[in-house]
């Protein structure tokens, strides 16, 4: 049973006149990466002071680990097409930066490539059934990868997706493990999740996605395009939460899914903060990062924006519960 929470959308809207591919935003008609642009750091027209650099959407004295200071831009030179392998090395229009080298663009290897509203490009036709290892190796051979569970879920027609149709009833491999021997699979027809033994064969689609944002912000969150994150007031307004529900996952899989996005499961206290901030609730249970007792965890549900309507539940075992996750992290 799919269980989840609807929350108010937040974030920056893209200009109707200039649609920018993720992870960039339209700032005065120019597509800029607000993750690391010192003139638009964390948002349009937010300029860093002289001597500062921009990394993870913040003005800093030094670049975060794994990035290099390229004239005030904290660039990941392993995937930045403007600083590929080193500052100032620009890839051509038909190339992308992959493993610090300019390579032919990933989408050239896709089957009848199609795009989703979040800036990712997909196989328009699913690939023949293969084991998990074979499917992953096939996608990685041309710079693509298997999608995570949220990426598959959000393009299903039940939530207004643009890739799946009602006829796409085959479970597709995702990147998310279910346990030591099984993997989460998602059906594009309805977004339903299931588990498949990794040594069995299943259909799959490869995806070419933009590099992830630095930290849990922008397209790392899940929500409508341009409004993926909702900001919470805690930690000086530096906390983000998903604007929409992710697919139903067991807790261990949800932890993996959130961590892969640069976030984590929210605690009960953080979800109480979300309620107090007026975020709408659907009345369905959400799993949290808090354990109640051994093999049980705390969950929470609320309805509407009334913080008095709160229900915490500690009776759902981590092994059997299929509760949607909500993700929260510092920007």
mmCIF file of C-alpha atoms in Angstrom:
data_model
loop_
_atom_site.group_PDB
_atom_site.id
_atom_site.type_symbol
_atom_site.label_atom_id
_atom_site.label_comp_id
_atom_site.label_asym_id
_atom_site.label_seq_id
_atom_site.Cartn_x
_atom_site.Cartn_y
_atom_site.Cartn_z
ATOM 1 C CA UNK A 1 0.000 0.000 0.000
ATOM 2 C CA UNK A 2 1.398 3.371 -0.971
ATOM 3 C CA UNK A 3 1.562 5.674 2.059
ATOM 4 C CA UNK A 4 2.785 9.231 1.876
ATOM 5 C CA UNK A 5 2.566 12.906 2.668
ATOM 6 C CA UNK A 6 1.824 15.898 0.476
ATOM 7 C CA UNK A 7 3.624 19.112 1.378
ATOM 8 C CA UNK A 8 3.643 22.653 -0.006
ATOM 9 C CA UNK A 9 6.079 23.175 -2.873
ATOM 10 C CA UNK A 10 8.909 25.694 -2.543
ATOM 11 C CA UNK A 11 12.030 26.793 -4.382
ATOM 12 C CA UNK A 12 12.854 28.928 -7.381
ATOM 13 C CA UNK A 13 10.633 29.040 -10.454
ATOM 14 C CA UNK A 14 12.234 28.928 -13.903
ATOM 15 C CA UNK A 15 11.459 31.733 -16.326
ATOM 16 C CA UNK A 16 8.779 30.884 -18.853
ATOM 17 C CA UNK A 17 10.884 32.583 -21.518
ATOM 18 C CA UNK A 18 14.152 30.800 -20.761
ATOM 19 C CA UNK A 19 13.939 27.196 -19.561
ATOM 20 C CA UNK A 20 17.298 26.135 -18.146
ATOM 21 C CA UNK A 21 18.434 22.543 -17.817
ATOM 22 C CA UNK A 22 19.100 21.274 -14.308
ATOM 23 C CA UNK A 23 21.101 22.068 -12.272
ATOM 24 C CA UNK A 24 21.123 25.632 -13.664
ATOM 25 C CA UNK A 25 18.613 28.438 -13.089
ATOM 26 C CA UNK A 26 17.540 31.384 -15.213
ATOM 27 C CA UNK A 27 19.120 34.525 -13.766
ATOM 28 C CA UNK A 28 18.260 37.501 -15.942
ATOM 29 C CA UNK A 29 18.075 35.421 -19.101
ATOM 30 C CA UNK A 30 21.307 33.515 -18.433
ATOM 31 C CA UNK A 31 21.435 29.893 -17.282
ATOM 32 C CA UNK A 32 23.770 29.782 -14.273
ATOM 33 C CA UNK A 33 24.631 27.101 -11.743
ATOM 34 C CA UNK A 34 23.697 28.664 -8.416
ATOM 35 C CA UNK A 35 25.520 25.838 -6.643
ATOM 36 C CA UNK A 36 28.888 27.401 -7.445
ATOM 37 C CA UNK A 37 28.524 30.697 -9.337
ATOM 38 C CA UNK A 38 30.064 33.441 -7.137
ATOM 39 C CA UNK A 39 27.786 36.040 -8.717
ATOM 40 C CA UNK A 40 24.631 34.009 -8.089
ATOM 41 C CA UNK A 41 25.529 31.875 -5.077
ATOM 42 C CA UNK A 42 22.495 30.017 -3.747
ATOM 43 C CA UNK A 43 20.157 32.156 -5.851
ATOM 44 C CA UNK A 44 20.080 34.811 -8.529
ATOM 45 C CA UNK A 45 21.994 38.030 -7.797
ATOM 46 C CA UNK A 46 23.437 36.771 -4.489
ATOM 47 C CA UNK A 47 27.078 37.758 -4.944
ATOM 48 C CA UNK A 48 29.917 36.546 -2.737
ATOM 49 C CA UNK A 49 32.287 39.051 -1.156
ATOM 50 C CA UNK A 50 35.723 39.633 -2.637
ATOM 51 C CA UNK A 51 38.026 36.763 -1.752
ATOM 52 C CA UNK A 52 35.188 34.317 -1.149
ATOM 53 C CA UNK A 53 34.256 31.294 -3.245
ATOM 54 C CA UNK A 54 30.884 29.705 -3.985
ATOM 55 C CA UNK A 55 30.326 26.027 -3.166
ATOM 56 C CA UNK A 56 27.134 24.151 -2.405
ATOM 57 C CA UNK A 57 25.129 27.351 -2.846
ATOM 58 C CA UNK A 58 27.060 29.104 -0.055
ATOM 59 C CA UNK A 59 29.720 31.818 0.010
ATOM 60 C CA UNK A 60 32.763 30.313 1.712
ATOM 61 C CA UNK A 61 36.377 31.122 2.482
ATOM 62 C CA UNK A 62 37.561 27.823 0.982
ATOM 63 C CA UNK A 63 36.067 25.298 -1.426
ATOM 64 C CA UNK A 64 34.557 22.090 0.011
ATOM 65 C CA UNK A 65 36.540 18.872 -0.231
ATOM 66 C CA UNK A 66 36.368 17.314 -3.677
ATOM 67 C CA UNK A 67 36.117 20.648 -5.482
ATOM 68 C CA UNK A 68 38.698 23.095 -6.837
ATOM 69 C CA UNK A 69 38.713 26.898 -6.756
ATOM 70 C CA UNK A 70 38.350 28.033 -10.370
ATOM 71 C CA UNK A 71 38.138 31.845 -10.198
ATOM 72 C CA UNK A 72 35.722 31.746 -7.265
ATOM 73 C CA UNK A 73 33.738 28.784 -8.570
ATOM 74 C CA UNK A 74 34.096 25.587 -6.526
ATOM 75 C CA UNK A 75 34.213 23.168 -9.442
ATOM 76 C CA UNK A 76 34.112 19.395 -9.372
ATOM 77 C CA UNK A 77 36.608 18.937 -12.172
ATOM 78 C CA UNK A 78 35.527 15.312 -12.637
ATOM 79 C CA UNK A 79 32.197 16.391 -14.159
ATOM 80 C CA UNK A 80 32.206 20.167 -14.755
ATOM 81 C CA UNK A 81 32.138 20.801 -18.546
ATOM 82 C CA UNK A 82 33.588 24.284 -18.016
ATOM 83 C CA UNK A 83 36.478 22.970 -15.906
ATOM 84 C CA UNK A 84 36.943 19.377 -17.033
ATOM 85 C CA UNK A 85 40.008 17.770 -15.485
ATOM 86 C CA UNK A 86 41.250 21.206 -14.465
ATOM 87 C CA UNK A 87 40.208 24.850 -14.304
ATOM 88 C CA UNK A 88 39.439 26.418 -17.669
ATOM 89 C CA UNK A 89 39.249 23.198 -19.710
ATOM 90 C CA UNK A 90 35.940 23.566 -21.584
ATOM 91 C CA UNK A 91 34.222 20.640 -23.310
ATOM 92 C CA UNK A 92 32.721 21.035 -26.774
ATOM 93 C CA UNK A 93 29.006 21.391 -27.488
ATOM 94 C CA UNK A 94 28.705 17.695 -28.377
ATOM 95 C CA UNK A 95 30.708 16.582 -25.330
ATOM 96 C CA UNK A 96 30.251 16.237 -21.590
ATOM 97 C CA UNK A 97 32.723 15.956 -18.742
ATOM 98 C CA UNK A 98 32.981 12.401 -17.462
ATOM 99 C CA UNK A 99 35.697 11.145 -15.122
ATOM 100 C CA UNK A 100 37.686 14.366 -15.695
ATOM 101 C CA UNK A 101 37.682 13.890 -19.467
ATOM 102 C CA UNK A 102 35.598 15.419 -22.248
ATOM 103 C CA UNK A 103 33.634 12.553 -23.828
ATOM 104 C CA UNK A 104 30.869 12.192 -26.409
ATOM 105 C CA UNK A 105 27.606 13.019 -24.672
ATOM 106 C CA UNK A 106 25.913 10.217 -22.767
ATOM 107 C CA UNK A 107 22.573 10.606 -24.556
ATOM 108 C CA UNK A 108 24.129 9.408 -27.825
ATOM 109 C CA UNK A 109 24.000 5.881 -26.414
ATOM 110 C CA UNK A 110 20.341 5.922 -25.369
ATOM 111 C CA UNK A 111 17.545 4.021 -27.102
ATOM 112 C CA UNK A 112 15.243 6.630 -28.719
ATOM 113 C CA UNK A 113 16.242 9.253 -26.137
ATOM 114 C CA UNK A 114 13.507 11.206 -24.338
ATOM 115 C CA UNK A 115 13.775 13.907 -21.658
ATOM 116 C CA UNK A 116 12.003 14.407 -18.343
ATOM 117 C CA UNK A 117 11.174 17.807 -16.763
ATOM 118 C CA UNK A 118 14.037 17.509 -14.242
ATOM 119 C CA UNK A 119 16.767 17.622 -16.885
ATOM 120 C CA UNK A 120 17.458 13.881 -17.219
ATOM 121 C CA UNK A 121 17.447 11.985 -20.517
ATOM 122 C CA UNK A 122 16.161 8.419 -20.733
ATOM 123 C CA UNK A 123 15.882 5.392 -22.920
ATOM 124 C CA UNK A 124 12.556 5.974 -24.637
ATOM 125 C CA UNK A 125 12.260 2.206 -25.026
ATOM 126 C CA UNK A 126 13.100 -0.225 -22.233
ATOM 127 C CA UNK A 127 16.025 -2.601 -22.717
ATOM 128 C CA UNK A 128 15.809 -6.397 -22.799
ATOM 129 C CA UNK A 129 15.793 -8.218 -19.472
ATOM 130 C CA UNK A 130 19.186 -8.730 -17.832
ATOM 131 C CA UNK A 131 20.614 -9.353 -14.382
ATOM 132 C CA UNK A 132 21.278 -6.329 -12.183
ATOM 133 C CA UNK A 133 25.036 -6.486 -12.796
ATOM 134 C CA UNK A 134 24.587 -6.812 -16.565
ATOM 135 C CA UNK A 135 22.097 -3.927 -16.697
ATOM 136 C CA UNK A 136 24.312 -1.640 -14.609
ATOM 137 C CA UNK A 137 27.372 -2.426 -16.741
ATOM 138 C CA UNK A 138 25.452 -1.793 -19.966
ATOM 139 C CA UNK A 139 24.339 1.675 -18.840
ATOM 140 C CA UNK A 140 27.748 2.594 -17.450
ATOM 141 C CA UNK A 141 29.470 1.598 -20.701
ATOM 142 C CA UNK A 142 28.452 4.907 -22.321
ATOM 143 C CA UNK A 143 28.309 7.144 -19.229
ATOM 144 C CA UNK A 144 24.713 6.488 -18.189
ATOM 145 C CA UNK A 145 23.461 4.663 -15.082
ATOM 146 C CA UNK A 146 20.403 2.915 -13.737
ATOM 147 C CA UNK A 147 17.888 5.368 -12.227
ATOM 148 C CA UNK A 148 17.137 5.499 -8.523
ATOM 149 C CA UNK A 149 13.668 4.676 -7.210
ATOM 150 C CA UNK A 150 12.491 8.297 -7.077
ATOM 151 C CA UNK A 151 13.603 9.006 -10.645
ATOM 152 C CA UNK A 152 11.536 6.038 -11.867
ATOM 153 C CA UNK A 153 8.563 6.876 -9.657
ATOM 154 C CA UNK A 154 8.228 10.532 -10.601
ATOM 155 C CA UNK A 155 7.935 9.822 -14.358
ATOM 156 C CA UNK A 156 5.008 7.391 -14.001
ATOM 157 C CA UNK A 157 1.635 8.569 -15.397
ATOM 158 C CA UNK A 158 -0.102 8.279 -12.013
ATOM 159 C CA UNK A 159 1.809 11.380 -10.856
ATOM 160 C CA UNK A 160 1.822 13.145 -14.218
ATOM 161 C CA UNK A 161 5.089 11.669 -15.440
ATOM 162 C CA UNK A 162 6.412 12.024 -18.968
ATOM 163 C CA UNK A 163 8.283 8.747 -19.559
ATOM 164 C CA UNK A 164 6.043 5.905 -18.411
ATOM 165 C CA UNK A 165 2.652 4.920 -19.812
ATOM 166 C CA UNK A 166 -0.092 2.636 -18.559
ATOM 167 C CA UNK A 167 1.284 -0.055 -20.880
ATOM 168 C CA UNK A 168 4.704 -0.116 -19.150
ATOM 169 C CA UNK A 169 3.958 -2.904 -16.677
ATOM 170 C CA UNK A 170 7.406 -4.535 -16.415
ATOM 171 C CA UNK A 171 9.268 -3.937 -13.119
ATOM 172 C CA UNK A 172 12.474 -2.017 -13.943
ATOM 173 C CA UNK A 173 15.786 -2.203 -12.112
ATOM 174 C CA UNK A 174 16.641 0.721 -9.825
ATOM 175 C CA UNK A 175 19.908 1.598 -8.084
ATOM 176 C CA UNK A 176 18.349 0.998 -4.658
ATOM 177 C CA UNK A 177 19.069 -2.253 -2.782
ATOM 178 C CA UNK A 178 16.217 -4.021 -0.967
ATOM 179 C CA UNK A 179 18.513 -6.314 1.021
ATOM 180 C CA UNK A 180 21.762 -8.214 0.512
ATOM 181 C CA UNK A 181 20.435 -10.283 -2.410
ATOM 182 C CA UNK A 182 17.482 -8.321 -3.783
ATOM 183 C CA UNK A 183 17.054 -4.955 -5.504
ATOM 184 C CA UNK A 184 14.150 -2.515 -5.583
ATOM 185 C CA UNK A 185 12.296 -2.470 -8.915
ATOM 186 C CA UNK A 186 9.709 0.108 -9.988
ATOM 187 C CA UNK A 187 6.839 -0.322 -12.453
ATOM 188 C CA UNK A 188 6.439 2.758 -14.658
ATOM 189 C CA UNK A 189 2.721 2.180 -15.225
ATOM 190 C CA UNK A 190 1.847 3.142 -11.639
ATOM 191 C CA UNK A 191 5.088 3.753 -9.719
ATOM 192 C CA UNK A 192 4.644 0.614 -7.600
ATOM 193 C CA UNK A 193 7.781 -0.761 -5.946
ATOM 194 C CA UNK A 194 8.737 -4.416 -5.595
ATOM 195 C CA UNK A 195 11.830 -6.499 -4.929
ATOM 196 C CA UNK A 196 13.667 -8.706 -7.435
ATOM 197 C CA UNK A 197 16.604 -11.050 -6.823
ATOM 198 C CA UNK A 198 19.727 -9.417 -8.249
ATOM 199 C CA UNK A 199 20.617 -12.614 -10.107
ATOM 200 C CA UNK A 200 17.233 -12.753 -11.853
ATOM 201 C CA UNK A 201 16.592 -10.925 -15.119
ATOM 202 C CA UNK A 202 14.488 -7.763 -15.321
ATOM 203 C CA UNK A 203 13.923 -5.036 -17.895
ATOM 204 C CA UNK A 204 15.608 -1.670 -17.396
ATOM 205 C CA UNK A 205 16.102 1.831 -18.762
ATOM 206 C CA UNK A 206 19.341 3.771 -18.702
ATOM 207 C CA UNK A 207 19.315 7.420 -17.670
ATOM 208 C CA UNK A 208 21.720 10.291 -18.375
ATOM 209 C CA UNK A 209 21.235 12.696 -15.470
ATOM 210 C CA UNK A 210 22.883 16.036 -14.631
ATOM 211 C CA UNK A 211 25.580 15.931 -11.932
ATOM 212 C CA UNK A 212 24.000 16.069 -8.455
ATOM 213 C CA UNK A 213 23.823 19.374 -6.625
ATOM 214 C CA UNK A 214 26.398 20.042 -3.920
ATOM 215 C CA UNK A 215 24.491 19.265 -0.723
ATOM 216 C CA UNK A 216 20.788 18.533 -0.416
ATOM 217 C CA UNK A 217 19.281 21.308 -2.508
ATOM 218 C CA UNK A 218 17.933 22.056 -5.969
ATOM 219 C CA UNK A 219 17.346 18.894 -8.009
ATOM 220 C CA UNK A 220 18.550 16.670 -5.152
ATOM 221 C CA UNK A 221 15.160 17.260 -3.534
ATOM 222 C CA UNK A 222 11.997 15.738 -4.988
ATOM 223 C CA UNK A 223 9.201 18.046 -6.082
ATOM 224 C CA UNK A 224 7.774 19.706 -9.158
ATOM 225 C CA UNK A 225 10.469 20.982 -11.563
ATOM 226 C CA UNK A 226 11.792 24.306 -10.259
ATOM 227 C CA UNK A 227 10.166 23.758 -6.855
ATOM 228 C CA UNK A 228 11.839 20.580 -5.674
ATOM 229 C CA UNK A 229 12.735 21.773 -2.157
ATOM 230 C CA UNK A 230 10.720 23.337 0.642
ATOM 231 C CA UNK A 231 12.768 25.385 3.092
ATOM 232 C CA UNK A 232 12.281 24.978 6.846
ATOM 233 C CA UNK A 233 13.044 27.735 9.377
ATOM 234 C CA UNK A 234 15.385 25.612 11.535
ATOM 235 C CA UNK A 235 19.154 26.101 11.545
ATOM 236 C CA UNK A 236 18.729 29.666 10.379
ATOM 237 C CA UNK A 237 16.578 28.661 7.415
ATOM 238 C CA UNK A 238 19.215 26.289 6.104
ATOM 239 C CA UNK A 239 17.129 23.094 6.162
ATOM 240 C CA UNK A 240 15.474 21.683 3.032
ATOM 241 C CA UNK A 241 12.744 19.071 2.768
ATOM 242 C CA UNK A 242 11.266 17.250 -0.223
ATOM 243 C CA UNK A 243 8.203 19.021 -1.618
ATOM 244 C CA UNK A 244 6.590 15.775 -2.805
ATOM 245 C CA UNK A 245 6.451 12.168 -1.609
ATOM 246 C CA UNK A 246 9.059 9.695 -2.711
ATOM 247 C CA UNK A 247 7.993 6.112 -3.532
ATOM 248 C CA UNK A 248 7.080 3.556 -0.866
ATOM 249 C CA UNK A 249 10.268 1.874 0.392
ATOM 250 C CA UNK A 250 11.306 -0.204 3.389
ATOM 251 C CA UNK A 251 13.384 1.758 5.853
ATOM 252 C CA UNK A 252 16.796 0.409 4.818
ATOM 253 C CA UNK A 253 16.056 1.232 1.175
ATOM 254 C CA UNK A 254 14.749 4.680 2.128
ATOM 255 C CA UNK A 255 17.973 5.412 4.013
ATOM 256 C CA UNK A 256 19.996 4.478 0.909
ATOM 257 C CA UNK A 257 17.759 6.563 -1.378
ATOM 258 C CA UNK A 258 18.063 9.657 0.821
ATOM 259 C CA UNK A 259 21.816 9.296 1.306
ATOM 260 C CA UNK A 260 22.352 8.943 -2.448
ATOM 261 C CA UNK A 261 20.599 12.306 -2.876
ATOM 262 C CA UNK A 262 22.869 13.955 -0.312
ATOM 263 C CA UNK A 263 20.203 13.936 2.398
ATOM 264 C CA UNK A 264 18.849 11.659 5.102
ATOM 265 C CA UNK A 265 15.599 10.604 6.715
ATOM 266 C CA UNK A 266 14.079 13.275 8.926
ATOM 267 C CA UNK A 267 13.853 12.894 12.693
ATOM 268 C CA UNK A 268 10.570 13.217 14.576
ATOM 269 C CA UNK A 269 11.698 16.600 15.880
ATOM 270 C CA UNK A 270 12.388 17.891 12.382
ATOM 271 C CA UNK A 271 8.995 16.711 11.148
ATOM 272 C CA UNK A 272 7.332 18.450 14.098
ATOM 273 C CA UNK A 273 9.134 21.592 12.929
ATOM 274 C CA UNK A 274 7.724 21.025 9.448
ATOM 275 C CA UNK A 275 4.219 20.756 10.915
ATOM 276 C CA UNK A 276 4.680 23.926 12.967
ATOM 277 C CA UNK A 277 5.822 25.696 9.795
ATOM 278 C CA UNK A 278 2.433 24.896 8.233
ATOM 279 C CA UNK A 279 3.469 22.160 5.812
ATOM 280 C CA UNK A 280 0.391 20.254 4.687
ATOM 281 C CA UNK A 281 -0.056 16.641 5.777
ATOM 282 C CA UNK A 282 -2.131 13.939 4.126
ATOM 283 C CA UNK A 283 -2.887 11.851 7.219
ATOM 284 C CA UNK A 284 -0.631 9.037 5.989
ATOM 285 C CA UNK A 285 2.286 7.716 8.013
ATOM 286 C CA UNK A 286 5.880 8.724 7.275
ATOM 287 C CA UNK A 287 8.818 6.753 8.547
ATOM 288 C CA UNK A 288 11.471 8.669 10.442
ATOM 289 C CA UNK A 289 15.111 8.324 11.399
ATOM 290 C CA UNK A 290 14.105 7.550 14.998
ATOM 291 C CA UNK A 291 13.934 4.003 16.374
ATOM 292 C CA UNK A 292 11.329 3.399 19.059
ATOM 293 C CA UNK A 293 12.573 0.000 20.236
ATOM 294 C CA UNK A 294 14.645 -2.775 18.687
ATOM 295 C CA UNK A 295 13.234 -3.707 15.236
ATOM 296 C CA UNK A 296 10.585 -0.963 15.469
ATOM 297 C CA UNK A 297 10.726 2.659 14.403
ATOM 298 C CA UNK A 298 8.686 5.784 15.047
ATOM 299 C CA UNK A 299 6.379 7.110 12.361
ATOM 300 C CA UNK A 300 4.241 10.216 12.193
ATOM 301 C CA UNK A 301 1.136 11.411 10.398
ATOM 302 C CA UNK A 302 -0.844 14.631 10.335
ATOM 303 C CA UNK A 303 -3.670 16.124 8.341
ATOM 304 C CA UNK A 304 -3.761 19.535 6.717
ATOM 305 C CA UNK A 305 -1.690 22.316 8.248
ATOM 306 C CA UNK A 306 -3.064 22.044 11.808
ATOM 307 C CA UNK A 307 -0.157 21.141 14.108
ATOM 308 C CA UNK A 308 -2.601 19.830 16.735
ATOM 309 C CA UNK A 309 -3.523 16.866 14.514
ATOM 310 C CA UNK A 310 -0.470 14.695 15.041
ATOM 311 C CA UNK A 311 -0.175 10.937 15.456
ATOM 312 C CA UNK A 312 3.065 9.141 16.260
ATOM 313 C CA UNK A 313 3.181 5.386 15.815
ATOM 314 C CA UNK A 314 5.837 2.921 16.950
ATOM 315 C CA UNK A 315 4.261 -0.388 15.989
ATOM 316 C CA UNK A 316 5.489 -0.777 12.404
ATOM 317 C CA UNK A 317 8.493 -3.066 12.070
ATOM 318 C CA UNK A 318 11.340 -1.931 9.884
ATOM 319 C CA UNK A 319 11.261 -5.251 8.040
ATOM 320 C CA UNK A 320 7.700 -5.078 6.720
ATOM 321 C CA UNK A 321 6.607 -1.453 6.630
ATOM 322 C CA UNK A 322 6.324 0.154 3.217
ATOM 323 C CA UNK A 323 6.238 3.830 4.162
ATOM 324 C CA UNK A 324 7.208 6.695 1.919
ATOM 325 C CA UNK A 325 10.209 8.715 3.010
ATOM 326 C CA UNK A 326 10.704 12.418 3.326
ATOM 327 C CA UNK A 327 14.212 13.794 3.099
ATOM 328 C CA UNK A 328 15.786 16.691 4.959
ATOM 329 C CA UNK A 329 19.299 18.103 5.131
ATOM 330 C CA UNK A 330 21.318 21.274 5.479
ATOM 331 C CA UNK A 331 21.884 23.147 2.229
#
